[in-house]
Amino acid sequence: MRTFAPLLRSLLLTALLSFMAPALTLAGIGGVLWLAERVGIGQETAQTGLAQLQSFLAIFGGGRPWQGGVAIAGACALVSVLFDTVTFYRAQRLSGQSGPHDPVSPRS
């Protein structure tokens, strides 16, 4: 039980940061393209880029770009949580803090 709280805290923080990173990246790219389109700096390029970004996100969102962004961010969060779980498990194993029913005994 003493390892459950740090594991849960680590998993929640990992999930939050790993979800926000791709979501903010996609929003930033879309925002820059939208702003460039509105200001008039490379308007045609910005329109094309924004349309391409929306069609890319729509592929992952079943036709809805918003759901595509959430799906990509959710997948990144899930993979990061799995990696964090494996890392936590390996750190416990290597430090010798495994439980009493450890099937692997240390070599002498």
mmCIF file of N, CA and C in Angstrom:
data_model
loop_
_atom_site.group_PDB
_atom_site.id
_atom_site.type_symbol
_atom_site.label_atom_id
_atom_site.label_comp_id
_atom_site.label_asym_id
_atom_site.label_seq_id
_atom_site.Cartn_x
_atom_site.Cartn_y
_atom_site.Cartn_z
ATOM 1 N N MET A 1 0.815 -1.200 0.000
ATOM 2 C CA MET A 1 0.000 0.000 0.000
ATOM 3 C C MET A 1 0.859 1.265 0.000
ATOM 4 N N ARG A 2 2.059 1.159 0.536
ATOM 5 C CA ARG A 2 2.882 2.357 0.596
ATOM 6 C C ARG A 2 3.412 2.768 -0.777
ATOM 7 N N THR A 3 3.387 1.870 -1.750
ATOM 8 C CA THR A 3 3.837 2.231 -3.096
ATOM 9 C C THR A 3 2.677 2.651 -3.989
ATOM 10 N N PHE A 4 1.447 2.481 -3.514
ATOM 11 C CA PHE A 4 0.296 2.809 -4.350
ATOM 12 C C PHE A 4 0.111 4.316 -4.516
ATOM 13 N N ALA A 5 0.287 5.088 -3.458
ATOM 14 C CA ALA A 5 0.098 6.543 -3.538
ATOM 15 C C ALA A 5 1.107 7.210 -4.484
ATOM 16 N N PRO A 6 2.402 6.900 -4.379
ATOM 17 C CA PRO A 6 3.338 7.509 -5.340
ATOM 18 C C PRO A 6 3.064 7.065 -6.783
ATOM 19 N N LEU A 7 2.667 5.814 -6.954
ATOM 20 C CA LEU A 7 2.357 5.327 -8.299
ATOM 21 C C LEU A 7 1.149 6.069 -8.863
ATOM 22 N N LEU A 8 0.114 6.217 -8.072
ATOM 23 C CA LEU A 8 -1.095 6.903 -8.533
ATOM 24 C C LEU A 8 -0.796 8.372 -8.847
ATOM 25 N N ARG A 9 -0.034 9.028 -7.995
ATOM 26 C CA ARG A 9 0.336 10.419 -8.238
ATOM 27 C C ARG A 9 1.147 10.551 -9.527
ATOM 28 N N SER A 10 2.088 9.646 -9.716
ATOM 29 C CA SER A 10 2.910 9.674 -10.915
ATOM 30 C C SER A 10 2.080 9.413 -12.168
ATOM 31 N N LEU A 11 1.163 8.474 -12.105
ATOM 32 C CA LEU A 11 0.323 8.162 -13.266
ATOM 33 C C LEU A 11 -0.610 9.318 -13.614
ATOM 34 N N LEU A 12 -1.187 9.956 -12.611
ATOM 35 C CA LEU A 12 -2.079 11.087 -12.881
ATOM 36 C C LEU A 12 -1.324 12.267 -13.486
ATOM 37 N N LEU A 13 -0.153 12.556 -12.953
ATOM 38 C CA LEU A 13 0.652 13.652 -13.491
ATOM 39 C C LEU A 13 1.128 13.341 -14.912
ATOM 40 N N THR A 14 1.530 12.103 -15.128
ATOM 41 C CA THR A 14 1.967 11.690 -16.465
ATOM 42 C C THR A 14 0.821 11.791 -17.460
ATOM 43 N N ALA A 15 -0.363 11.320 -17.073
ATOM 44 C CA ALA A 15 -1.520 11.368 -17.967
ATOM 45 C C ALA A 15 -1.894 12.811 -18.300
ATOM 46 N N LEU A 16 -1.882 13.669 -17.300
ATOM 47 C CA LEU A 16 -2.249 15.059 -17.526
ATOM 48 C C LEU A 16 -1.260 15.762 -18.460
ATOM 49 N N LEU A 17 0.017 15.631 -18.180
ATOM 50 C CA LEU A 17 1.022 16.297 -19.006
ATOM 51 C C LEU A 17 1.091 15.701 -20.413
ATOM 52 N N SER A 18 0.938 14.391 -20.511
ATOM 53 C CA SER A 18 1.002 13.742 -21.816
ATOM 54 C C SER A 18 -0.240 14.000 -22.649
ATOM 55 N N PHE A 19 -1.343 14.338 -22.029
ATOM 56 C CA PHE A 19 -2.543 14.723 -22.774
ATOM 57 C C PHE A 19 -2.436 16.170 -23.238
ATOM 58 N N MET A 20 -1.930 17.019 -22.356
ATOM 59 C CA MET A 20 -1.881 18.444 -22.669
ATOM 60 C C MET A 20 -0.829 18.787 -23.724
ATOM 61 N N ALA A 21 0.287 18.075 -23.759
ATOM 62 C CA ALA A 21 1.357 18.403 -24.711
ATOM 63 C C ALA A 21 0.892 18.319 -26.170
ATOM 64 N N PRO A 22 0.323 17.204 -26.627
ATOM 65 C CA PRO A 22 -0.128 17.185 -28.027
ATOM 66 C C PRO A 22 -1.337 18.080 -28.262
ATOM 67 N N ALA A 23 -2.203 18.212 -27.258
ATOM 68 C CA ALA A 23 -3.377 19.071 -27.428
ATOM 69 C C ALA A 23 -2.949 20.525 -27.618
ATOM 70 N N LEU A 24 -2.020 20.989 -26.810
ATOM 71 C CA LEU A 24 -1.541 22.364 -26.949
ATOM 72 C C LEU A 24 -0.718 22.558 -28.220
ATOM 73 N N THR A 25 0.010 21.531 -28.640
ATOM 74 C CA THR A 25 0.769 21.624 -29.881
ATOM 75 C C THR A 25 -0.165 21.771 -31.072
ATOM 76 N N LEU A 26 -1.193 20.927 -31.134
ATOM 77 C CA LEU A 26 -2.160 21.020 -32.231
ATOM 78 C C LEU A 26 -2.913 22.343 -32.194
ATOM 79 N N ALA A 27 -3.299 22.783 -31.000
ATOM 80 C CA ALA A 27 -3.996 24.061 -30.876
ATOM 81 C C ALA A 27 -3.076 25.218 -31.271
ATOM 82 N N GLY A 28 -1.810 25.136 -30.914
ATOM 83 C CA GLY A 28 -0.857 26.180 -31.283
ATOM 84 C C GLY A 28 -0.648 26.262 -32.784
ATOM 85 N N ILE A 29 -0.513 25.112 -33.431
ATOM 86 C CA ILE A 29 -0.352 25.110 -34.890
ATOM 87 C C ILE A 29 -1.594 25.678 -35.554
ATOM 88 N N GLY A 30 -2.762 25.237 -35.090
ATOM 89 C CA GLY A 30 -4.009 25.768 -35.644
ATOM 90 C C GLY A 30 -4.170 27.251 -35.385
ATOM 91 N N GLY A 31 -3.785 27.698 -34.207
ATOM 92 C CA GLY A 31 -3.889 29.119 -33.874
ATOM 93 C C GLY A 31 -2.974 29.984 -34.709
ATOM 94 N N VAL A 32 -1.753 29.520 -34.932
ATOM 95 C CA VAL A 32 -0.813 30.277 -35.756
ATOM 96 C C VAL A 32 -1.309 30.351 -37.196
ATOM 97 N N LEU A 33 -1.821 29.240 -37.712
ATOM 98 C CA LEU A 33 -2.355 29.249 -39.082
ATOM 99 C C LEU A 33 -3.584 30.145 -39.190
ATOM 100 N N TRP A 34 -4.444 30.102 -38.188
ATOM 101 C CA TRP A 34 -5.644 30.937 -38.206
ATOM 102 C C TRP A 34 -5.269 32.421 -38.144
ATOM 103 N N LEU A 35 -4.309 32.726 -37.273
ATOM 104 C CA LEU A 35 -3.859 34.116 -37.142
ATOM 105 C C LEU A 35 -3.190 34.604 -38.430
ATOM 106 N N ALA A 36 -2.380 33.752 -39.041
ATOM 107 C CA ALA A 36 -1.726 34.130 -40.296
ATOM 108 C C ALA A 36 -2.769 34.348 -41.392
ATOM 109 N N GLU A 37 -3.820 33.574 -41.366
ATOM 110 C CA GLU A 37 -4.888 33.742 -42.349
ATOM 111 C C GLU A 37 -5.625 35.056 -42.133
ATOM 112 N N ARG A 38 -5.887 35.399 -40.895
ATOM 113 C CA ARG A 38 -6.627 36.630 -40.576
ATOM 114 C C ARG A 38 -5.797 37.887 -40.811
ATOM 115 N N VAL A 39 -4.511 37.831 -40.489
ATOM 116 C CA VAL A 39 -3.645 38.993 -40.633
ATOM 117 C C VAL A 39 -3.287 39.215 -42.095
ATOM 118 N N GLY A 40 -3.180 38.153 -42.854
ATOM 119 C CA GLY A 40 -2.865 38.277 -44.260
ATOM 120 C C GLY A 40 -1.441 37.915 -44.605
ATOM 121 N N ILE A 41 -0.710 37.369 -43.649
ATOM 122 C CA ILE A 41 0.666 36.947 -43.893
ATOM 123 C C ILE A 41 0.609 35.533 -44.480
ATOM 124 N N GLY A 42 0.876 35.412 -45.753
ATOM 125 C CA GLY A 42 0.813 34.094 -46.391
ATOM 126 C C GLY A 42 -0.587 33.520 -46.323
ATOM 127 N N GLN A 43 -1.568 34.300 -46.712
ATOM 128 C CA GLN A 43 -2.966 33.932 -46.530
ATOM 129 C C GLN A 43 -3.315 32.630 -47.243
ATOM 130 N N GLU A 44 -2.849 32.463 -48.458
ATOM 131 C CA GLU A 44 -3.156 31.231 -49.194
ATOM 132 C C GLU A 44 -2.503 30.022 -48.548
ATOM 133 N N THR A 45 -1.270 30.186 -48.122
ATOM 134 C CA THR A 45 -0.558 29.096 -47.452
ATOM 135 C C THR A 45 -1.225 28.749 -46.129
ATOM 136 N N ALA A 46 -1.648 29.765 -45.401
ATOM 137 C CA ALA A 46 -2.318 29.536 -44.120
ATOM 138 C C ALA A 46 -3.655 28.836 -44.325
ATOM 139 N N GLN A 47 -4.406 29.216 -45.333
ATOM 140 C CA GLN A 47 -5.689 28.564 -45.610
ATOM 141 C C GLN A 47 -5.487 27.097 -45.972
ATOM 142 N N THR A 48 -4.479 26.850 -46.798
ATOM 143 C CA THR A 48 -4.181 25.467 -47.184
ATOM 144 C C THR A 48 -3.726 24.656 -45.973
ATOM 145 N N GLY A 49 -2.853 25.229 -45.164
ATOM 146 C CA GLY A 49 -2.373 24.536 -43.967
ATOM 147 C C GLY A 49 -3.479 24.249 -42.983
ATOM 148 N N LEU A 50 -4.378 25.204 -42.794
ATOM 149 C CA LEU A 50 -5.497 25.010 -41.875
ATOM 150 C C LEU A 50 -6.445 23.931 -42.383
ATOM 151 N N ALA A 51 -6.693 23.918 -43.688
ATOM 152 C CA ALA A 51 -7.552 22.876 -44.266
ATOM 153 C C ALA A 51 -6.903 21.498 -44.128
ATOM 154 N N GLN A 52 -5.592 21.435 -44.332
ATOM 155 C CA GLN A 52 -4.881 20.158 -44.191
ATOM 156 C C GLN A 52 -4.894 19.671 -42.746
ATOM 157 N N LEU A 53 -4.705 20.585 -41.803
ATOM 158 C CA LEU A 53 -4.742 20.221 -40.387
ATOM 159 C C LEU A 53 -6.125 19.711 -40.000
ATOM 160 N N GLN A 54 -7.162 20.389 -40.465
ATOM 161 C CA GLN A 54 -8.521 19.958 -40.149
ATOM 162 C C GLN A 54 -8.833 18.603 -40.769
ATOM 163 N N SER A 55 -8.390 18.374 -41.990
ATOM 164 C CA SER A 55 -8.660 17.072 -42.607
ATOM 165 C C SER A 55 -7.860 15.963 -41.929
ATOM 166 N N PHE A 56 -6.636 16.272 -41.488
ATOM 167 C CA PHE A 56 -5.833 15.291 -40.752
ATOM 168 C C PHE A 56 -6.511 14.911 -39.440
ATOM 169 N N LEU A 57 -6.975 15.908 -38.702
ATOM 170 C CA LEU A 57 -7.641 15.630 -37.427
ATOM 171 C C LEU A 57 -8.981 14.939 -37.634
ATOM 172 N N ALA A 58 -9.663 15.254 -38.730
ATOM 173 C CA ALA A 58 -10.952 14.621 -39.010
ATOM 174 C C ALA A 58 -10.805 13.118 -39.259
ATOM 175 N N ILE A 59 -9.643 12.701 -39.757
ATOM 176 C CA ILE A 59 -9.402 11.269 -39.978
ATOM 177 C C ILE A 59 -9.468 10.514 -38.657
ATOM 178 N N PHE A 60 -8.885 11.067 -37.627
ATOM 179 C CA PHE A 60 -8.849 10.403 -36.327
ATOM 180 C C PHE A 60 -10.112 10.647 -35.503
ATOM 181 N N GLY A 61 -10.935 11.587 -35.922
ATOM 182 C CA GLY A 61 -12.127 11.918 -35.155
ATOM 183 C C GLY A 61 -13.425 11.523 -35.814
ATOM 184 N N GLY A 62 -13.373 10.648 -36.805
ATOM 185 C CA GLY A 62 -14.604 10.213 -37.457
ATOM 186 C C GLY A 62 -15.310 11.355 -38.171
ATOM 187 N N GLY A 63 -14.550 12.249 -38.760
ATOM 188 C CA GLY A 63 -15.128 13.379 -39.481
ATOM 189 C C GLY A 63 -15.160 14.671 -38.695
ATOM 190 N N ARG A 64 -14.808 14.626 -37.437
ATOM 191 C CA ARG A 64 -14.811 15.821 -36.580
ATOM 192 C C ARG A 64 -13.391 16.125 -36.124
ATOM 193 N N PRO A 65 -12.854 17.273 -36.535
ATOM 194 C CA PRO A 65 -11.470 17.611 -36.156
ATOM 195 C C PRO A 65 -11.261 17.690 -34.640
ATOM 196 N N TRP A 66 -12.236 18.201 -33.913
ATOM 197 C CA TRP A 66 -12.108 18.331 -32.459
ATOM 198 C C TRP A 66 -11.919 16.960 -31.806
ATOM 199 N N GLN A 67 -12.718 15.994 -32.230
ATOM 200 C CA GLN A 67 -12.595 14.645 -31.675
ATOM 201 C C GLN A 67 -11.283 13.989 -32.089
ATOM 202 N N GLY A 68 -10.785 14.333 -33.267
ATOM 203 C CA GLY A 68 -9.489 13.812 -33.695
ATOM 204 C C GLY A 68 -8.361 14.293 -32.811
ATOM 205 N N GLY A 69 -8.396 15.573 -32.442
ATOM 206 C CA GLY A 69 -7.385 16.104 -31.535
ATOM 207 C C GLY A 69 -7.446 15.445 -30.169
ATOM 208 N N VAL A 70 -8.648 15.218 -29.676
ATOM 209 C CA VAL A 70 -8.811 14.549 -28.378
ATOM 210 C C VAL A 70 -8.346 13.098 -28.466
ATOM 211 N N ALA A 71 -8.616 12.438 -29.587
ATOM 212 C CA ALA A 71 -8.178 11.045 -29.756
ATOM 213 C C ALA A 71 -6.652 10.948 -29.786
ATOM 214 N N ILE A 72 -6.003 11.849 -30.489
ATOM 215 C CA ILE A 72 -4.540 11.833 -30.540
ATOM 216 C C ILE A 72 -3.954 12.121 -29.162
ATOM 217 N N ALA A 73 -4.487 13.117 -28.472
ATOM 218 C CA ALA A 73 -3.993 13.454 -27.135
ATOM 219 C C ALA A 73 -4.253 12.312 -26.153
ATOM 220 N N GLY A 74 -5.403 11.678 -26.260
ATOM 221 C CA GLY A 74 -5.718 10.544 -25.384
ATOM 222 C C GLY A 74 -4.806 9.357 -25.623
ATOM 223 N N ALA A 75 -4.486 9.093 -26.885
ATOM 224 C CA ALA A 75 -3.568 7.997 -27.194
ATOM 225 C C ALA A 75 -2.177 8.280 -26.636
ATOM 226 N N CYS A 76 -1.727 9.512 -26.752
ATOM 227 C CA CYS A 76 -0.419 9.884 -26.181
ATOM 228 C C CYS A 76 -0.421 9.709 -24.662
ATOM 229 N N ALA A 77 -1.501 10.100 -24.017
ATOM 230 C CA ALA A 77 -1.602 9.957 -22.566
ATOM 231 C C ALA A 77 -1.596 8.488 -22.157
ATOM 232 N N LEU A 78 -2.322 7.656 -22.895
ATOM 233 C CA LEU A 78 -2.377 6.227 -22.571
ATOM 234 C C LEU A 78 -1.005 5.581 -22.709
ATOM 235 N N VAL A 79 -0.314 5.858 -23.781
ATOM 236 C CA VAL A 79 1.020 5.290 -23.988
ATOM 237 C C VAL A 79 1.988 5.767 -22.905
ATOM 238 N N SER A 80 1.901 7.027 -22.540
ATOM 239 C CA SER A 80 2.786 7.550 -21.493
ATOM 240 C C SER A 80 2.507 6.905 -20.145
ATOM 241 N N VAL A 81 1.243 6.660 -19.843
ATOM 242 C CA VAL A 81 0.893 5.988 -18.586
ATOM 243 C C VAL A 81 1.431 4.558 -18.580
ATOM 244 N N LEU A 82 1.344 3.877 -19.710
ATOM 245 C CA LEU A 82 1.890 2.522 -19.782
ATOM 246 C C LEU A 82 3.404 2.523 -19.586
ATOM 247 N N PHE A 83 4.102 3.458 -20.216
ATOM 248 C CA PHE A 83 5.546 3.556 -20.016
ATOM 249 C C PHE A 83 5.890 3.892 -18.574
ATOM 250 N N ASP A 84 5.120 4.763 -17.953
ATOM 251 C CA ASP A 84 5.373 5.131 -16.565
ATOM 252 C C ASP A 84 5.159 3.931 -15.645
ATOM 253 N N THR A 85 4.144 3.132 -15.934
ATOM 254 C CA THR A 85 3.885 1.937 -15.131
ATOM 255 C C THR A 85 5.037 0.953 -15.231
ATOM 256 N N VAL A 86 5.534 0.728 -16.428
ATOM 257 C CA VAL A 86 6.661 -0.183 -16.615
ATOM 258 C C VAL A 86 7.912 0.358 -15.914
ATOM 259 N N THR A 87 8.136 1.644 -16.019
ATOM 260 C CA THR A 87 9.296 2.248 -15.369
ATOM 261 C C THR A 87 9.205 2.123 -13.853
ATOM 262 N N PHE A 88 8.018 2.353 -13.307
ATOM 263 C CA PHE A 88 7.830 2.230 -11.862
ATOM 264 C C PHE A 88 8.068 0.788 -11.410
ATOM 265 N N TYR A 89 7.555 -0.161 -12.171
ATOM 266 C CA TYR A 89 7.728 -1.576 -11.846
ATOM 267 C C TYR A 89 9.204 -1.965 -11.879
ATOM 268 N N ARG A 90 9.899 -1.536 -12.932
ATOM 269 C CA ARG A 90 11.325 -1.872 -13.053
ATOM 270 C C ARG A 90 12.152 -1.213 -11.958
ATOM 271 N N ALA A 91 11.805 0.013 -11.589
ATOM 272 C CA ALA A 91 12.551 0.692 -10.521
ATOM 273 C C ALA A 91 12.388 -0.047 -9.200
ATOM 274 N N GLN A 92 11.184 -0.564 -8.952
ATOM 275 C CA GLN A 92 10.970 -1.331 -7.723
ATOM 276 C C GLN A 92 11.752 -2.632 -7.746
ATOM 277 N N ARG A 93 11.753 -3.289 -8.880
ATOM 278 C CA ARG A 93 12.458 -4.558 -9.005
ATOM 279 C C ARG A 93 13.963 -4.377 -8.826
ATOM 280 N N LEU A 94 14.500 -3.332 -9.419
ATOM 281 C CA LEU A 94 15.941 -3.114 -9.348
ATOM 282 C C LEU A 94 16.388 -2.641 -7.971
ATOM 283 N N SER A 95 15.504 -1.975 -7.244
ATOM 284 C CA SER A 95 15.885 -1.506 -5.916
ATOM 285 C C SER A 95 15.649 -2.566 -4.848
ATOM 286 N N GLY A 96 15.032 -3.679 -5.217
ATOM 287 C CA GLY A 96 14.816 -4.762 -4.265
ATOM 288 C C GLY A 96 13.634 -4.550 -3.357
ATOM 289 N N GLN A 97 12.675 -3.711 -3.740
ATOM 290 C CA GLN A 97 11.510 -3.453 -2.900
ATOM 291 C C GLN A 97 10.302 -4.266 -3.345
ATOM 292 N N SER A 98 10.513 -5.393 -3.964
ATOM 293 C CA SER A 98 9.384 -6.193 -4.410
ATOM 294 C C SER A 98 8.734 -6.871 -3.206
ATOM 295 N N GLY A 99 7.544 -7.340 -3.413
ATOM 296 C CA GLY A 99 6.747 -7.902 -2.327
ATOM 297 C C GLY A 99 7.268 -9.239 -1.832
ATOM 298 N N PRO A 100 6.613 -9.801 -0.783
ATOM 299 C CA PRO A 100 7.064 -11.057 -0.190
ATOM 300 C C PRO A 100 6.818 -12.258 -1.108
ATOM 301 N N HIS A 101 5.935 -12.124 -2.070
ATOM 302 C CA HIS A 101 5.612 -13.237 -2.961
ATOM 303 C C HIS A 101 6.316 -13.065 -4.296
ATOM 304 N N ASP A 102 7.533 -12.632 -4.226
ATOM 305 C CA ASP A 102 8.330 -12.366 -5.412
ATOM 306 C C ASP A 102 8.781 -13.696 -6.032
ATOM 307 N N PRO A 103 8.351 -13.989 -7.270
ATOM 308 C CA PRO A 103 8.768 -15.262 -7.871
ATOM 309 C C PRO A 103 10.238 -15.269 -8.303
ATOM 310 N N VAL A 104 10.842 -14.118 -8.422
ATOM 311 C CA VAL A 104 12.234 -14.038 -8.840
ATOM 312 C C VAL A 104 13.091 -13.808 -7.601
ATOM 313 N N SER A 105 13.947 -14.735 -7.316
ATOM 314 C CA SER A 105 14.800 -14.566 -6.150
ATOM 315 C C SER A 105 16.135 -13.955 -6.586
ATOM 316 N N PRO A 106 16.737 -13.116 -5.715
ATOM 317 C CA PRO A 106 18.019 -12.496 -6.078
ATOM 318 C C PRO A 106 19.121 -13.541 -6.153
ATOM 319 N N ARG A 107 20.022 -13.338 -7.108
ATOM 320 C CA ARG A 107 21.145 -14.283 -7.252
ATOM 321 C C ARG A 107 22.248 -13.932 -6.271
ATOM 322 N N SER A 108 22.907 -14.969 -5.765
ATOM 323 C CA SER A 108 24.009 -14.713 -4.839
ATOM 324 C C SER A 108 25.331 -14.869 -5.505
#
